Amino acid sequence: MTRIFVTGGAGYIGAIATHQLLESGYDVTVFDDLSTGHRDAVDSRAQFVQASLLDEDALKKAIEGAHAVMHFAGKSLVGESVEKPDLYMKVNVEGSKNVLSAMRSAGVKKIVFSSSAATYGEPTESPITEESATLPTNPYGLSKLTVDILLAESEIADGFASCSLRYFNVAGALNTGKKWLGERHDPETHLIPRVLEATENNPLKIFGNDWPTSDGTCIRDYIHVVDLIEAHLSALKNLDEKGHSIINIGSGGGYSVNEVVTTAGNVLGREIPIRIDSRRAGDPAILVASIEKAKKVLSWSPTRNLESMIRDSFQSSM
Ligand code: UFG
């Protein structure tokens, strides 16, 4: 059996990856400090180790016997990263260095990494390709870009095979048949869960309606978490003996905040209460991925639309 070492496997995306890896016939070791993840989200068939990425000895011990790594663990809030840049450098960059060092010790040479569209910062072109300029505008994006560079270096220094998947806006949930695995962030900052929570007394705040877009609200590229994990499985199979690649993972199309609100209203059969608020610091107007590389290199295409992301997020929140 092939064992995959999944860091952050108790988090939203990592827990769904763990389940899908097990369903695909892999063995899984989950490594998670439960700082933001949930123990009950981890499939009972996976081996579980509770420890921090900053605990080098625990990493070295837990990775033994693994054949490849999926590295999801890390801090992922843009706003928090602006307030606590050192925390992001420590957990995301030092933590990832520790993962690479544990891989070296254990002779594991393959890794799929969760990178982010935040590496591009304010985009210089749309859609964004993997060749677009990387000018992160916050410490979160900088931390992800730094790890992408470390992975490129590890190809040269250690003969590692790695793939950095640059996620755009991940949404939706997975029904395992026994339960739903979805977003359970605290605080919740992402648009779709917030749309679902909105009430008359607590309307959805739309962060600006004066952006240079068709309806004045920001445009994002939403990708269903199950499609995202399918891209991970393809990336894992695709890892060559040696090499580093960077691949955008999105839908290749964009929706404005207003369009998300309208679609959610249609899916739920009720009006979503909204209030126009001021712009949120650090938001680019438009973030849309070119997914031509993912289609070509991974033979992958997303198959789930915005309605299904909203419906699945709603089901998982019940
Ligand atoms: N938005 C609102 N109201 C809310 C929440 C969000 O209007 O209550 C808007 C935002 O301003 C933005 C859009 O909805 O225009 C999407 O916001 P999210 O917070 O859901 O997602 P982001 O686009 O800010 O962030 C995502 C990932 C980050 C990643 C980033 C890439 O969550 O991890 O894309 O820039 F860094």
GROMACS .gro file of C-alpha atoms in nm, residues 2-4 21 26 67-70 110-112 163 165 229-240 298:
model
   27
    2THR     CA    1   0.110   0.355  -0.067
    3ARG     CA    2   0.100   0.574   0.243
    4ILE     CA    3   0.040   0.948   0.210
   21LEU     CA    4  -0.726   0.930  -0.059
   26TYR     CA    5  -0.413   0.489  -0.024
   67HIS     CA    6   0.572   0.745   0.022
   68ALA     CA    7   0.454   1.099  -0.050
   69VAL     CA    8   0.328   1.412   0.125
   70MET     CA    9   0.023   1.633   0.083
  110LYS     CA   10   0.730   1.354  -0.345
  111ILE     CA   11   0.509   1.639  -0.225
  112VAL     CA   12   0.192   1.819  -0.332
  163CYS     CA   13   0.371   2.032  -0.729
  165LEU     CA   14  -0.131   2.389  -0.651
  229ILE     CA   15  -0.911   1.727  -0.427
  230GLU     CA   16  -0.947   1.549  -0.762
  231ALA     CA   17  -0.675   1.785  -0.888
  232HIS     CA   18  -0.461   1.681  -0.589
  233LEU     CA   19  -0.503   1.312  -0.672
  234SER     CA   20  -0.402   1.380  -1.034
  235ALA     CA   21  -0.104   1.587  -0.919
  236LEU     CA   22   0.008   1.308  -0.688
  237LYS     CA   23  -0.006   1.047  -0.966
  238ASN     CA   24   0.166   1.289  -1.201
  239LEU     CA   25   0.471   1.353  -0.981
  240ASP     CA   26   0.773   1.249  -1.180
  298LEU     CA   27  -0.321   1.699  -1.487
   0.00000   0.00000   0.00000
